[in-house]
Each structure stands twice: as C-alpha cells, then as structure tokens.
Short mmCIF file of C-alpha atoms and ligand atoms in Angstrom, two decimals:
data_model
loop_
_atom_site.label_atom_id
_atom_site.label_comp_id
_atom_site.label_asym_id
_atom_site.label_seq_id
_atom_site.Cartn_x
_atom_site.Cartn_y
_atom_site.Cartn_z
CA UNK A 26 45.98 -32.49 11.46
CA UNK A 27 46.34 -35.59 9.62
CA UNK A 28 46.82 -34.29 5.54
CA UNK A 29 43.96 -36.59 4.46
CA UNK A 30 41.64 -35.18 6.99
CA UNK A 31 42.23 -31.71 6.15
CA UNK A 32 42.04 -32.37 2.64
CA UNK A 33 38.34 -34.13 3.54
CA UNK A 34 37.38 -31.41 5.62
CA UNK A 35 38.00 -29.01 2.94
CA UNK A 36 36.18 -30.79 0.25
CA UNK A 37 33.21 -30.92 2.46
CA UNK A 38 33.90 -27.35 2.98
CA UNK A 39 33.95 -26.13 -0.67
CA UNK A 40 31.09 -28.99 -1.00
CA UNK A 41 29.05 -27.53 1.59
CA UNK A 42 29.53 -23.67 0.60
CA UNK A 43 28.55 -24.06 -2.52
CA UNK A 44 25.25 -26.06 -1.65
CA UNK A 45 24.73 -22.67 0.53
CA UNK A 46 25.82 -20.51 -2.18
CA UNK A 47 22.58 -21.80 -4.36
CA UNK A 48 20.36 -21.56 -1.50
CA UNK A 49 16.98 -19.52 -1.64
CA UNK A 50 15.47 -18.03 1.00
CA UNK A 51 11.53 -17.52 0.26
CA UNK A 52 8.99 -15.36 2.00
CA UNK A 53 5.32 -16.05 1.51
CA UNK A 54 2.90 -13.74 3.33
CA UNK A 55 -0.53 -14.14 4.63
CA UNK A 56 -2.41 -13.44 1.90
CA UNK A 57 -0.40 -15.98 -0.30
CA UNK A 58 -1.79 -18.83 1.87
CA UNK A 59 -5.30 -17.06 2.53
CA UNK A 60 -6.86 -20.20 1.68
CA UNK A 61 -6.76 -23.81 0.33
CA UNK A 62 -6.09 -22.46 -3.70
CA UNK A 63 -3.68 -20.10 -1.72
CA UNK A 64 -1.43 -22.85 -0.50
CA UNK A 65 -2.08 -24.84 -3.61
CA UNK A 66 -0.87 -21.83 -5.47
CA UNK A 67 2.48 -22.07 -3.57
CA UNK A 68 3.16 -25.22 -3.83
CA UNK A 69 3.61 -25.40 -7.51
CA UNK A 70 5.52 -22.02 -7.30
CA UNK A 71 7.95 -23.66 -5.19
CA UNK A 72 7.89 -27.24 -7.21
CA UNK A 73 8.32 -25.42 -10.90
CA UNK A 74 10.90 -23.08 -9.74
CA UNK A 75 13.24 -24.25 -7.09
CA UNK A 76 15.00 -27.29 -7.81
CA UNK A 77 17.79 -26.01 -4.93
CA UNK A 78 18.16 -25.67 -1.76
CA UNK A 79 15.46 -23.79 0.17
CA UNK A 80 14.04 -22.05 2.97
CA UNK A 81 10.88 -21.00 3.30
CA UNK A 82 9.48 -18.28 5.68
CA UNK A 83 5.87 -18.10 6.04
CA UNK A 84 3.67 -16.05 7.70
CA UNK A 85 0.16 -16.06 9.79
CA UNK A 86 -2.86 -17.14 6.97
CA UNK A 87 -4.99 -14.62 5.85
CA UNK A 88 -5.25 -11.36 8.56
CA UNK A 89 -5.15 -14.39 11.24
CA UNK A 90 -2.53 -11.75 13.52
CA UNK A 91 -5.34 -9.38 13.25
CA UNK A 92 -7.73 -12.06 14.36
CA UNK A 93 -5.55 -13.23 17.33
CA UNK A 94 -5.33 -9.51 18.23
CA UNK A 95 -8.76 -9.85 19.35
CA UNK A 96 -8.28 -13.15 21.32
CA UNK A 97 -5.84 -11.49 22.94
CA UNK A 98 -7.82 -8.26 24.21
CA UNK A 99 -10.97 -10.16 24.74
CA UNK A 100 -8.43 -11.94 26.92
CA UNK A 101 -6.99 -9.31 28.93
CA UNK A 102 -10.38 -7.57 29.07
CA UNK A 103 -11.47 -10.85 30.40
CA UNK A 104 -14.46 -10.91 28.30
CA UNK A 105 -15.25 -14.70 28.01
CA UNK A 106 -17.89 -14.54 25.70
CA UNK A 107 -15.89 -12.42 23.18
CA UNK A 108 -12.62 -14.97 23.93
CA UNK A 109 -14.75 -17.31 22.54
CA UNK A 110 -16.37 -15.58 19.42
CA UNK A 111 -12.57 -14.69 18.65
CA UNK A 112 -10.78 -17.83 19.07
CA UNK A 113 -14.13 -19.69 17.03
CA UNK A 114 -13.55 -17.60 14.01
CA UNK A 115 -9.41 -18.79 13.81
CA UNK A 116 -10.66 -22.33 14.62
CA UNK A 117 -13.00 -21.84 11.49
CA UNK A 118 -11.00 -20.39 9.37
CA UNK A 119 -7.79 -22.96 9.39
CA UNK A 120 -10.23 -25.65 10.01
CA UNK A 121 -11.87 -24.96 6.40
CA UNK A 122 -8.31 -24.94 4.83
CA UNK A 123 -7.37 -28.54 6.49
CA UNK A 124 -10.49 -29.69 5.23
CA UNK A 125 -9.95 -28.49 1.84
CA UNK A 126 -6.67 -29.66 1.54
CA UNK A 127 -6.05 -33.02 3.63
CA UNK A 128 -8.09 -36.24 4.68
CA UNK A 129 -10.52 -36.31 7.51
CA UNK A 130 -7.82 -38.54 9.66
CA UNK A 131 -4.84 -36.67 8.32
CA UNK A 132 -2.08 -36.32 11.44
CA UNK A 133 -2.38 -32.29 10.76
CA UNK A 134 -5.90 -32.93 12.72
CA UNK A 135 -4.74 -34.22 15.68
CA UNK A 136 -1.78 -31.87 15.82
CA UNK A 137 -3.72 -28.65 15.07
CA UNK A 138 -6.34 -29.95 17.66
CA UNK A 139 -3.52 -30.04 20.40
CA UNK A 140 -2.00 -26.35 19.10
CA UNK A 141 -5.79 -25.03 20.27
CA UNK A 142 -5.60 -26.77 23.28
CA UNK A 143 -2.60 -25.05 24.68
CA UNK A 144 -3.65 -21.94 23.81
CA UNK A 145 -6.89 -22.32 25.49
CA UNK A 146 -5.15 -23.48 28.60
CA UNK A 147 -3.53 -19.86 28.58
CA UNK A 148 -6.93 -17.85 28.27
CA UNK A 149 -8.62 -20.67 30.90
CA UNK A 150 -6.28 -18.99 33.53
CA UNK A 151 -6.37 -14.89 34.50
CA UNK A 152 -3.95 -12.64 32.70
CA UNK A 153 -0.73 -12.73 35.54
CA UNK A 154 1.88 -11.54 33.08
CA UNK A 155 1.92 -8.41 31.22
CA UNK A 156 0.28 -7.71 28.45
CA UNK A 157 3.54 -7.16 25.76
CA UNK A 158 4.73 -11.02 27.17
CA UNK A 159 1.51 -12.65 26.50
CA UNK A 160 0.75 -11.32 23.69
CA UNK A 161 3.84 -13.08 21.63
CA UNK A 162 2.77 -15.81 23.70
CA UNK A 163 -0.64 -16.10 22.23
CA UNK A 164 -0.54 -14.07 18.75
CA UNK A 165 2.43 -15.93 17.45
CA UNK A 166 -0.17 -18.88 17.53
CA UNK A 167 -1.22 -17.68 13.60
CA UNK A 168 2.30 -19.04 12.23
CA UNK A 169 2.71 -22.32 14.83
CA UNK A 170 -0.45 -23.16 12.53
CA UNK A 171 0.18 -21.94 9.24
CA UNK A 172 3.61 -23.08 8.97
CA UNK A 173 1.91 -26.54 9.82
CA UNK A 174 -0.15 -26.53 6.76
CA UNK A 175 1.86 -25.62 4.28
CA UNK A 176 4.59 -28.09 5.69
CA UNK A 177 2.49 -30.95 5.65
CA UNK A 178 0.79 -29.98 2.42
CA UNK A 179 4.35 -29.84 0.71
CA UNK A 180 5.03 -33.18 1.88
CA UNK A 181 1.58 -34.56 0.36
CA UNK A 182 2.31 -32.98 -3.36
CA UNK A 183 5.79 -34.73 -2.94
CA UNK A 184 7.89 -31.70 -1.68
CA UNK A 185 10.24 -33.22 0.60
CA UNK A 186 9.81 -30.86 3.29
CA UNK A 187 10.78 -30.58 6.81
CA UNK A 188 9.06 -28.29 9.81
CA UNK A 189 10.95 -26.80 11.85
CA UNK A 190 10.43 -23.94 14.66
CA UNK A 191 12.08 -20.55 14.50
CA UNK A 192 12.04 -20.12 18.19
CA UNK A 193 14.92 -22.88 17.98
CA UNK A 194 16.93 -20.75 15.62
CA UNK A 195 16.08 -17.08 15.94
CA UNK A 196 17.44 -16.18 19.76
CA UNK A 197 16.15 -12.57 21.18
CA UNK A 198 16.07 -10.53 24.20
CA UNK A 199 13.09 -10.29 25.87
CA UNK A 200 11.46 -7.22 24.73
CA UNK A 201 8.01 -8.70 23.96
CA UNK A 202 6.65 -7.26 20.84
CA UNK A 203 9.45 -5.88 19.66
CA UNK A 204 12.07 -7.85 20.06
CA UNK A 205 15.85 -7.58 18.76
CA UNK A 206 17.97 -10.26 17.70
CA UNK A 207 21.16 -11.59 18.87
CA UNK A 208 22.70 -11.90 16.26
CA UNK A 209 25.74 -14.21 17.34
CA UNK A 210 23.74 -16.48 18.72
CA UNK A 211 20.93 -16.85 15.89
CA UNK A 212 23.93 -17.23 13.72
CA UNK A 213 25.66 -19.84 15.18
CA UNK A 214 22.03 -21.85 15.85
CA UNK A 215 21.05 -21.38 12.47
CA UNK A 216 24.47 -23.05 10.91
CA UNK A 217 23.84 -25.53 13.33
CA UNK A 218 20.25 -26.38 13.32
CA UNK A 219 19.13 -25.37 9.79
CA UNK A 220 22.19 -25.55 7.30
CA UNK A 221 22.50 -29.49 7.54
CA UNK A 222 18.68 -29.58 6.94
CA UNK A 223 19.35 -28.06 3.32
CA UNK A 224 20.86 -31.00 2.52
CA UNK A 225 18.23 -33.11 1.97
CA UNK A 226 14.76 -31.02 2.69
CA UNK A 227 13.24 -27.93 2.17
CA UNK A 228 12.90 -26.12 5.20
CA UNK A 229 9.65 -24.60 6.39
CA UNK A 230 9.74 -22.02 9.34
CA UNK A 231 7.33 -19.55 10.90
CA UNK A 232 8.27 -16.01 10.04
CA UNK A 233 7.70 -13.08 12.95
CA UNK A 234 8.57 -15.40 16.00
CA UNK A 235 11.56 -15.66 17.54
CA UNK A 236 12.76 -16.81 21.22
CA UNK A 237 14.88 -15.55 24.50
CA UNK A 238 17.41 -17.91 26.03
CA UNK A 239 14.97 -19.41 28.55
CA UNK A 240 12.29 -20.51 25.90
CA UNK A 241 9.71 -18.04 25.89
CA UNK A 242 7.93 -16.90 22.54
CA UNK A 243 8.77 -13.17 21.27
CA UNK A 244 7.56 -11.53 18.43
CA UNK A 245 9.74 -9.06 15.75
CA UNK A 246 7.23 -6.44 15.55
CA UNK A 247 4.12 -6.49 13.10
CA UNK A 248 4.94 -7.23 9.92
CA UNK A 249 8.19 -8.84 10.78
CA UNK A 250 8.33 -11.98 8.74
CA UNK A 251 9.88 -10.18 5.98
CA UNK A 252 12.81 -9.41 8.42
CA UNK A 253 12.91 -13.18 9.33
CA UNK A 254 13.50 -14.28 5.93
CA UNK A 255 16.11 -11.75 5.60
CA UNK A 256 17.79 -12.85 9.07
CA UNK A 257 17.68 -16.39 7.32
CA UNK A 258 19.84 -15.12 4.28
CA UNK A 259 21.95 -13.05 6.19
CA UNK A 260 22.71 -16.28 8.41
CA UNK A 261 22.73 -18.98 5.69
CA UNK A 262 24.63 -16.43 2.78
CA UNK A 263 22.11 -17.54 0.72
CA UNK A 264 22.47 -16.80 -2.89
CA UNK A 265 19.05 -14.68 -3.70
CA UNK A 266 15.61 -14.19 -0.83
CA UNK A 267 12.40 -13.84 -2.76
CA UNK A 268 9.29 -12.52 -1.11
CA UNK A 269 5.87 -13.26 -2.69
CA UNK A 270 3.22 -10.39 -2.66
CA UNK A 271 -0.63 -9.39 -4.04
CA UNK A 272 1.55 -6.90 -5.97
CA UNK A 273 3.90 -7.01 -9.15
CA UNK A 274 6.49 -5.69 -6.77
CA UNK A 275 7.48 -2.25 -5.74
CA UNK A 276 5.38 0.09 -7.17
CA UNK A 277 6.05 3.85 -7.10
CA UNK A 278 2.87 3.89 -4.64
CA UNK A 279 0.33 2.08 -2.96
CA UNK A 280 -1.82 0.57 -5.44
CA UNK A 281 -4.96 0.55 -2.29
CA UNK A 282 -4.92 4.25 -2.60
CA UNK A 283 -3.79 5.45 -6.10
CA UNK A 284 -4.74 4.35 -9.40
CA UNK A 285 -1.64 2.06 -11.20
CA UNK A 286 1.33 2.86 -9.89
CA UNK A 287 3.47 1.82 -12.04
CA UNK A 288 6.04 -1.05 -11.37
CA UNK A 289 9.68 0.03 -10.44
CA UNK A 290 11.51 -3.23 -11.50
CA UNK A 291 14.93 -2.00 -10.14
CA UNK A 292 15.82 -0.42 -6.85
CA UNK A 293 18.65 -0.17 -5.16
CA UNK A 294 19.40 -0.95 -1.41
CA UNK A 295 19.62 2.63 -0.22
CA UNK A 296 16.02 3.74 -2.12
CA UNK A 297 14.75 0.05 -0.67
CA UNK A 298 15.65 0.81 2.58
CA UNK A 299 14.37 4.95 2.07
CA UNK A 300 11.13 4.09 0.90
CA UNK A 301 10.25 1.32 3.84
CA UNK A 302 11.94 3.77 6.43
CA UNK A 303 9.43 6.32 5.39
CA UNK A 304 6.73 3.62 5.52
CA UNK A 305 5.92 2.13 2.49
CA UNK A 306 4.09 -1.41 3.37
CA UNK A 307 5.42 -4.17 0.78
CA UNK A 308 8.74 -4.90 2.78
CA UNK A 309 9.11 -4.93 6.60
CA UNK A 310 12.03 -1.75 7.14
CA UNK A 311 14.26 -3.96 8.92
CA UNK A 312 14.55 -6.48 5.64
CA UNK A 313 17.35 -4.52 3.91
CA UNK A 314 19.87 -4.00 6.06
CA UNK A 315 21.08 -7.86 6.71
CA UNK A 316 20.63 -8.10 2.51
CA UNK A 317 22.51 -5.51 1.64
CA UNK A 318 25.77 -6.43 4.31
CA UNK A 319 26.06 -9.39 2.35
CA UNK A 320 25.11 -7.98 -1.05
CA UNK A 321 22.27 -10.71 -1.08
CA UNK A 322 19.79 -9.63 -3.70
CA UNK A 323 15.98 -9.26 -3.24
CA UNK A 324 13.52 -9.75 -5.35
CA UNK A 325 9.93 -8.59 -4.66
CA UNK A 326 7.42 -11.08 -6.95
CA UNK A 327 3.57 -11.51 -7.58
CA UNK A 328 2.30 -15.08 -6.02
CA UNK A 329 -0.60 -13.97 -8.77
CA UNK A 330 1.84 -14.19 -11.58
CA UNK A 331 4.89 -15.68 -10.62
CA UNK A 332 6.83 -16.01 -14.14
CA UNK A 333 7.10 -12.38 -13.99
CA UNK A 334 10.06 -10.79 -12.85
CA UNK A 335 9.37 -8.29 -10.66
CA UNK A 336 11.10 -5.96 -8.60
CA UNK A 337 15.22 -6.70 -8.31
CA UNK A 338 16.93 -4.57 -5.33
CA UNK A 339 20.22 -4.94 -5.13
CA UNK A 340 23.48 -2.54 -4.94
CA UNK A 341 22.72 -0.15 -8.22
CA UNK A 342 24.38 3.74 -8.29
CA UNK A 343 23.01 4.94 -11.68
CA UNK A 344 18.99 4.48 -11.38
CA UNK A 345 17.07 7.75 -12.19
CA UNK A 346 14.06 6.84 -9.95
CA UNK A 347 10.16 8.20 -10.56
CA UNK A 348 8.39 10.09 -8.32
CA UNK A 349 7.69 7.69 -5.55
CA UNK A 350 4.50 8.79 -2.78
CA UNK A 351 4.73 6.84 0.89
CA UNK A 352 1.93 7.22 3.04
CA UNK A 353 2.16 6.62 6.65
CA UNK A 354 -0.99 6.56 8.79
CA UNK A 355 -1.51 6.70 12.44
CA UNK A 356 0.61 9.38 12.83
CA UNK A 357 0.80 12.22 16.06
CA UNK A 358 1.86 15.48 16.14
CA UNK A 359 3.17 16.31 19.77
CA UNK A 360 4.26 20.17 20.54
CA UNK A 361 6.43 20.09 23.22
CA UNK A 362 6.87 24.02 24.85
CA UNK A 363 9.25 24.43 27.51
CA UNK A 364 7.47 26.22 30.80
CA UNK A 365 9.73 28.02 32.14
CA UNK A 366 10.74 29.70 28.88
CA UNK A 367 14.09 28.30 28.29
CA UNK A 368 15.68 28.05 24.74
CA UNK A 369 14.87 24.04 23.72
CA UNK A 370 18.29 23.73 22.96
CA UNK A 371 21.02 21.59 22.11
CA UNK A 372 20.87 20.00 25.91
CA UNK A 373 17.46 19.92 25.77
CA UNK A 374 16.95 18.18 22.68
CA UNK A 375 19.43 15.45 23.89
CA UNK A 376 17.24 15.08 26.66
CA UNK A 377 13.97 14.93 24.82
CA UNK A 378 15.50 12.23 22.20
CA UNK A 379 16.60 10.07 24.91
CA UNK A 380 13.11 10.09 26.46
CA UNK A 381 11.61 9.28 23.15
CA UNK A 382 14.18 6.65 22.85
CA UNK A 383 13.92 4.96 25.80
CA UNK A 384 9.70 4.62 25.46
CA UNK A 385 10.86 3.46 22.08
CA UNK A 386 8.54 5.78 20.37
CA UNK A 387 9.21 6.08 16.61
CA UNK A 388 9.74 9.75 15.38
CA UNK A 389 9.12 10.31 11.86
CA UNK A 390 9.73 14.10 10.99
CA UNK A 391 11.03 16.99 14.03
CA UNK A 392 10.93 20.68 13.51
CA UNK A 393 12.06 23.27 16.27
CA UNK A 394 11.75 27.42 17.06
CA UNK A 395 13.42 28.81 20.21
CA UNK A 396 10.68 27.34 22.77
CA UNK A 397 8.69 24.67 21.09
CA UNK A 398 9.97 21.37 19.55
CA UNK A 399 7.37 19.44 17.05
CA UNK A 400 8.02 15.80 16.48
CA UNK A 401 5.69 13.55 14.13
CA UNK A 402 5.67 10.18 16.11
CA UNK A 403 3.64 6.98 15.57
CA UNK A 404 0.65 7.06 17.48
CA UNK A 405 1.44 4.59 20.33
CA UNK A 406 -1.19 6.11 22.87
CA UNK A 407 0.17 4.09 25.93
CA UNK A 408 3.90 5.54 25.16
CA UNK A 409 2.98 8.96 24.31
CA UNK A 410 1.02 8.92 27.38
CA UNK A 411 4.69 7.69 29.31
CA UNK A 412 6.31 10.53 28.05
CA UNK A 413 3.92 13.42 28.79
CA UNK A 414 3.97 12.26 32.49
CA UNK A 415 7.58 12.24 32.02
CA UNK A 416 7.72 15.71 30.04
CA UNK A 417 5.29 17.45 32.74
CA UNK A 418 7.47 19.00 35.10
CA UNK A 419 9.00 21.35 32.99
CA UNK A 420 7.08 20.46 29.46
CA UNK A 421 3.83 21.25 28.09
CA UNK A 422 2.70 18.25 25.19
CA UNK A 423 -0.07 19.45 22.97
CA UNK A 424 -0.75 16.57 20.68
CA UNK A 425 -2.80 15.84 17.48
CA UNK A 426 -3.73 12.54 16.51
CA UNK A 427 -5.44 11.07 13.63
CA UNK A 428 -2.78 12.20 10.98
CA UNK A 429 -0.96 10.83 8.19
CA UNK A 430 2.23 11.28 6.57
CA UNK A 431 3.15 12.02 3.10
CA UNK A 432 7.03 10.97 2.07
CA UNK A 433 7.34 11.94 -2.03
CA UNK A 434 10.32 11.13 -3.06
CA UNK A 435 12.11 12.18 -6.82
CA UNK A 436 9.17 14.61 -6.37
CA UNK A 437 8.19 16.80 -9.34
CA UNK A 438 6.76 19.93 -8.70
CA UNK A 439 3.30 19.32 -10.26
CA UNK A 440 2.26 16.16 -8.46
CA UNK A 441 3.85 18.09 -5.01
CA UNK A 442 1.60 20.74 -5.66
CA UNK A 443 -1.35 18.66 -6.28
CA UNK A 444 -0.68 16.46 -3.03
CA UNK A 445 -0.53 19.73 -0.71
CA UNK A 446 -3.92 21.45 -2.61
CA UNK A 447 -6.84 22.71 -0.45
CA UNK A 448 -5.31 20.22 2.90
CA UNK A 449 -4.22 21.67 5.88
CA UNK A 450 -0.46 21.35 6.45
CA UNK A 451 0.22 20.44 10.15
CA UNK A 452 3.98 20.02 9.20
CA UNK A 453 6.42 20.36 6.54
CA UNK A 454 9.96 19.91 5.17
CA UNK A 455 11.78 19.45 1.98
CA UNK A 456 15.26 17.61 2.02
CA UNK A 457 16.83 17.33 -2.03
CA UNK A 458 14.79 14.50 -3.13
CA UNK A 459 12.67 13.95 -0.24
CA UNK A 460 9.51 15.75 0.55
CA UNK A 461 7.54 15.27 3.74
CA UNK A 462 3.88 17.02 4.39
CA UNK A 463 2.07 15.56 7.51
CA UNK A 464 -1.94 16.09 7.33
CA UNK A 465 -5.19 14.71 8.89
CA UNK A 466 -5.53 11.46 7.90
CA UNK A 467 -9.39 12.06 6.30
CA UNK A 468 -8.06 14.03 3.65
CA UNK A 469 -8.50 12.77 -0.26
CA UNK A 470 -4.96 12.36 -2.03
P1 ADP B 504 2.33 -9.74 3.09
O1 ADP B 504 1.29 -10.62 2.49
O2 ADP B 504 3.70 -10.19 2.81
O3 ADP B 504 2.08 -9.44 4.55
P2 ADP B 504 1.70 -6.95 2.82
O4 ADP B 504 0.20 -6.92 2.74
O5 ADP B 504 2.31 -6.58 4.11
O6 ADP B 504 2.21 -8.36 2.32
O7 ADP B 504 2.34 -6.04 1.68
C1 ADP B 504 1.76 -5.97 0.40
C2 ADP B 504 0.88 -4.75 0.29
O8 ADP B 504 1.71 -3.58 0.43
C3 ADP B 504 0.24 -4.57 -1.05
O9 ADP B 504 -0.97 -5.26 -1.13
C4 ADP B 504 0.08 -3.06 -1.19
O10 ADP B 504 -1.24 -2.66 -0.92
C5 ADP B 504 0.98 -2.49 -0.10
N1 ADP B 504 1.93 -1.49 -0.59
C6 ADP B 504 2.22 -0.31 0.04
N2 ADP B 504 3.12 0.40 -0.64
C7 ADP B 504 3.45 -0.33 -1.73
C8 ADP B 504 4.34 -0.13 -2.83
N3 ADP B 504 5.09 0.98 -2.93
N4 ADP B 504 4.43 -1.10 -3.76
C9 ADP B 504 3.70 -2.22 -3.67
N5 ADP B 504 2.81 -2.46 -2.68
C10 ADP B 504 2.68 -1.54 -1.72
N1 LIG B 505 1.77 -12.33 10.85
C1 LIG B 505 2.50 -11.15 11.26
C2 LIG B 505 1.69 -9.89 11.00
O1 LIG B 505 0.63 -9.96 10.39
C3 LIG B 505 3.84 -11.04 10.60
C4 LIG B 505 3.82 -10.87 9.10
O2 LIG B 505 2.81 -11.19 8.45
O3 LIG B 505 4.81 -10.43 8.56
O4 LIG B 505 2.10 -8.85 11.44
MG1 MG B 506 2.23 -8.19 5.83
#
C-alpha cells in the first residue's frame, strides 16, 4: 500500500476509534416517554448531558406493548369489534402526544397516519400465519411509532437527530418472540450502517425489534429493549450505556412491593447479572452479558432526577452487598413421577432437560427424590401443555400454578425468617448467599 495511504487510513482509524471510544449508548423506556412532558423531559436530558456521540434506544410509549397485546388477540380471536376498541385506544393515545408536541401539519402526521394504515391492512385480512410470527409483526408497531416521536421531536428542539430502523441493523433467526441474535452479522451491519451516522447525528432506534435475513419483523422477548441497547454497545465499543428508569436505580428490592428499598449505587457484573437471572425487573437479563465482555460500564439512572448518579455496574470484587429480595411471579410448580417406577436418574434427567429445552420453557429452581423430579418453571400454559403430552407415556405432571418466587440474596437470618412466616412453602433451597422459597402468589410479603 502506498505509505501515504496507510498513514491516512490510520489517522482515520485512531480518528474514528476514538469518536467510538466517547460514544454513549442510551436506553429510555416506556414510561420515560409516557407522554408529551415525558419526551420533553428527555430531550433536555439528552441536550444538557451529552455533548458526544450517541445512540439512543427507545422503547414502546407508555404500556403501548401491553395495549398492542390486545390488538393482537382481538385479532386472532377475530373479534372485530374488540380489534377496533384496541387499536382506537393506541391511535388515541400517540395521537394526544403529537398533538401536544408538534403542529397540526407537522410531517409526523402524515407519517404516523400511514404506520396505522399498514397495520390495519394486516388485521383487514384473516390470521394465515401463526400466531408467534404475527405477533412481532404487529406488536413491534409500539416502537415504529415511538421512536418516530421522539426523533422528530429532537430534531424540533435542535437535536440533530437521525431515525433509523433496527430491523436494518439487528439481524435474527426467525424464532418469533423470542428471537436470538446473530451476532456476526448485527456486528458487521451495525459498523456499517450506524457507526458513520455518529459522526454527525444522534442516532435514534427502536429498542425490542430486530429482523431475519429475508425482512420480516422479530421481537427479543418482552422487555428486551434493554438488551438492544446493550447489543448497540457491545457492537459500537461504546464508552458507557445508560438506561433511564422511574427508579433511582437498583434498589435492594422492588420499590411496588416493599417500602424504600434502599439504593445500591454499586454492583458488580456477576450480582447484575444474579439478581436479573433470578428476576428482578429494572434490567432485561440478557443486558449484562454483551457489557461485561467488553467491560462497558452500566449505569442505571432516574429520568425523574437525572443529576443523580445512580446505580454504576461494572467489574467490582470487593462489594459487601445488602440483603437483596427478587420476586418472580407467574411461576409453576410441575411434579413429574415416573410410572413405571424407575429411579429419575441421571439418563432421565438428561432427557427431561432436553424436553424442557427444546419447548424453551424457563426453569427457575429443580429438586429431585428417587421417583419424582420438581421443577419451578415460568408459567407458559401453551408449553407446559407441549411437554405433558410429551411426558405422558411414561410421566405423570402434576402442576401448580399461580405461584411466585422468592430469590433473597446476602440473606440475613431475620428478614429470611420473616419472608417464610405463616406461608406455605411449595419449594425450597438454600445455596451460600442465595435463598430461594417458591409460594402462592396471594401471599403478603
Ligand atoms: P422500563 O421503563 O425501562 O421498561 P421497567 O418498568 O421495566 O422499566 O423497570 C423499572 C421498574 O422495575 C421499576 O419501576 C420497579 O418497579 C421495578 N423493579 C423491580 N425490581 C427492582 C429493583 N431491584 N430495583 C429497582 N427497580 C426494580
Ligand atoms: N416495549 C417492549 C415491552 O414492553 C420492550 C421494552 O419495553 O423493553 O416489552
Ligand atoms: Mg420495561
């Protein structure tokens, strides 16, 4: 190579990394951009507070995934009049936030007029695909408009800002609902596609969505726009991903269901990824894992007061941790006894994990004697239902539903105690720091 080339192409190298070396990745869920103030609100957090290069992940507004749940069943149930009802209530709600935030002959009009239109050209024709395929197809709808909103708004406060969809970037297989990435391939697309972007614009993408090789919509499972952000930073080596929450950050429990948790403002990967494994609802579980392979910090922050710092989780070995309590709901108890009274043993609990596997049911907590084997799943009636069918020939599945599970973690023996009081166990098990009780999900904690 020509000496003055290669000395170019270096520059532009060195040049180049370090533009991706500042780079932020940002995450703002649905209930930062629940409404007009919402998106207002992040706005400013993004124009006082990152003067670099950035991406920004957003999710669905509001519980609009929820919402577009229902579209979707009143769909397959072909129930026209509840298709309706459903779909009127999205149209409402993002209608009231365009008209809050831009003119009446705005461009967003026009354009969010046209996203409604092709959706109701899928739910004019019968359901001919199955139900996991067109339900990315239609439920990814929430962030196709979202991400719309906040990129125009961005560009009308003066945020140069730049739309761009994820299904471009973020390449899957086809496993609708709960689809895994390919990770070459999103890689190379997103160095492509998104890098030279940086450049000049903030980027604004649609977290949860991604898309197979022949264009079709899939979804990362619920939740999943955390993971997005994460596949961004992973991809893009960004120097720091911040996701915005209702919350201070990680606290050491759900503030919904106990009184003022108190804020844990360090954490390291390995209690991150413990405490989401187990269940605990402020990150998606997936987010840690591309994060911590690059050593790409995360920092959990309040939309409500963002000058505050937050939580911090990056690679820390000397944190002495508080109790922490996880609570996992729509849980199942299945008993699986063997008929024929054979030992479940090591051969049969390979075959009983590669069943569960391949119905891609999630088990949470096992426990076995000589002819039964208990595993705490999540409820997922239609693949629980798979599996006993499968199970019946030489199986019998007793299963409980309607539980919950407990994950304390740094436990101390008083507030154990006082978690298990006066409730019916259904299953147990104590691992050094890690205590798990599974009980009916009515009972007070
Ligand atoms: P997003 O808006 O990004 O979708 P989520 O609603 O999924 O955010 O996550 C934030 C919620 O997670 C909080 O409102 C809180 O109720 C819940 N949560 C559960 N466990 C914790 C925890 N340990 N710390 C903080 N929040 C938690
Ligand atoms: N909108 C999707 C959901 O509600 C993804 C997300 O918010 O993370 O599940
Ligand atoms: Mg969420």
């Amino acid at each position: 190579m020509n000496r003055f080339i290669f000395v170019l192409s270096k520059i532009v190298d060195v040049f180049f990394h370090d533009q991706l070396q500042s780079m932020q990745v940002l995450k703002f869920g649905g209930a930062s951009i629940k409404d007009a103030a919402g998106v207002r609100n992040i706005a400013e957090i993004v124009k006082n507070k990152y003067p670099y290069p950035t991406l920004i992940v957003v999710s669905a507004s509001g519980k609009t995934t929820n919402a577009m749940e229902l579209v979707l069943d009143a769909y397959w149930q072909q129930n026209q009049e509840d298709i309706h009802q459903a779909l009127n209530a999205v149209k409402a709600h993002h209608q009231a936030i365009v008209q809050e935030l831009f003119a009446a002959e705005h461009p967003i009009v026009d354009e969010m007029h046209d996203i409604f239109i092709d959706l109701e050209w899928i739910l004019e024709e019968t359901p001919q695909d199955t139900y996991d395929y067109l339900y990315d197809q239609i439920v990814s709808t929430g962030e196709m408009l979202s991400t719309l909103i906040v990129a125009y708004y961005f560009n009308d406060v003066g945020l140069n800002s730049q739309w761009m969809d994820v299904r471009d970037c973020i390449r899957t297989d086809n496993n609708y609902r709960d689809a895994q990435v390919d990770w070459v391939e999103t890689l190379q697309a997103v160095q492509i596609k998104v890098a030279p972007m940086l450049d000049t614009k903030i980027v604004v993408t649609q977290g949860f969505l991604g898309g197979t090789s022949e264009n079709f919509t899939t979804t990362l499972g619920r939740e999943g726009s955390d993971f997005t952000a994460a596949i961004f930073s992973y991809c893009l080596d960004a120097e720091s991903m911040t996701i915005w929450k209702d919350v201070p950050g990680v606290l050491t429990a759900d503030p919904r269901i106990f009184d003022n948790p108190p804020l844990i403002e360090a954490l390291s990967y390995t209690e991150a990824l413990e405490m989401t494994y187990y269940g605990a609802q402020v990150i998606h579980p997936k987010t840690i894992r591309p994060l911590q392979n690059k050593m790409i910090p995360l920092h959990v922050k309040s939309f409500l007061q963002a000058d505050k710092s937050g939580t911090l989780i990056q690679s820390y070995s000397d944190i002495v941790y508080p109790p922490m309590i996880v609570v996992k709901n729509q849980q199942a108890l299945l008993k699986i006894v063997s008929k024929d009274f054979y030992f479940v043993d090591e051969g049969k609990f390979s075959e009983l994990f590669s069943l569960l596997a391949s119905y891609r049911i999630k088990v949470n907590m096992t426990q076995n004697t000589a002819l039964a084997f208990s595993v705490c799943v999540n409820n997922d009636e239609s693949k629980i239902e798979q599996l006993i069918n499968a199970l019946a020939s030489s199986y019998t599945v007793e299963v409980i539903d309607q539980l919950k599970l407990i994950t304390i973690r740094h436990s101390e023996d008083t507030l154990y105690k006082d978690l298990r009081a006066n409730k019916k166990i259904y299953l147990e098990e104590k691992i050094r720091s890690n205590i798990q009780l599974l009980m009916h999900q009515d009972e007070k904690l």
